[in-house]
Phi, psi and omega in degrees: 000131181278163178297329180296321178292320178296320178296320178298316180297319179294322179298322180288314185289330183273349181250116183303320182293316179296320180294323178295317177299319181292321178296327181281320186259335184070013182243126183293323182291321178291329176293329180274315186270061176275163181283143177235105183059041174085358181230145178281149177265080185291339183287338185254319182058234179265012182293133186283153176278358184240136181273163176303325180294319177296318181297319178295320180294328181296316185274331186239349184260354174091006178174171180266135183289127179287348181283338180267116183244128186295333184282350181265163174284170184299321178297314179295319181295319179297320179295317180294322180295317179294321179296323179295321179295318178296320180295319179296323178298317177297321180296319179296320178296321179293321179295320178296320178296316179295323179297319178296321178293322179295319178298320179297320179295320180293326180276351183303315179300321179295318179298318180297318180297319179296316180295319179296320179297317179295317180295321180294322178293325180287325185279329183279124179264158179291142178293155182281012181218167176214145178283348179226151179296134181228106182287334182294328180256001180079008181273077183239355181275123185278134177222171183217137180288153184283328187276295185264002179058043180273131180277136175214170187233141182224173177268181186290339182267359187297314185295331179280332184269331186238113180218161175061230182295326180294322177291321178297322179293320178296316181293328175296319177295321178300314182293322179295317178295320182294314180297319178299317179296316180295319180297317179295318180292325177295319178298321178294320179296316179295321178296317179297316181295319179297317180294321179293318179294323179294317178295322179296324179289317182294314184267003179053048183256101181291328179295318179292324179296318179294323179294322178293320179292336183273358179300136186288326180056048185297319182292324178291324176295319178294323178295323177295320178297316180294324180293320179293322177295318181296324180279352179081022182279000000 
């Protein structure tokens, strides 16, 4: 069976008037060559309003092309179909363009966060002190705060640049950083000891219990010392 015959059959079945004529006469040609406003459409005869490409799109393309209109002639229908394809192509290009812009809008917060992070790193300078000796920055000269007697390290130019109130502010920052560091380490030591004692109890491991009791807890001892100084004891 040729595509033209399939198209004719579809033209009859899809048009209520043609189908009615075919049901009455049982003749495909009479079903196709019906009168239109009192005159026969001799130019079309049984020629289908649908092309093989349209028929293929209906069954395999997922829908009927809006460019093919049954009331038009085949030439007009072909033109409309081509125009529809061109229009769909433009729509797809516009959708792709809109999609790229939407992706850019969604990524905008991430881009802003990255830029802010980079700028903050560039703007923040390293402190003029370190709680530990650092040869890479030249902070190897040992010093001690006046209040809590906290040891810190500076470079060779520190004493000339920081004096008086400026030095007191630096030492206050040193002590705050040191206390925060000691407090965090003390919490880790207590957490470790608690977990070891719990495991020793569950597994009835006397050796593990003794090991937990033998932990030095140096940071917690230092935190107690700093607390006593702060209270004036």
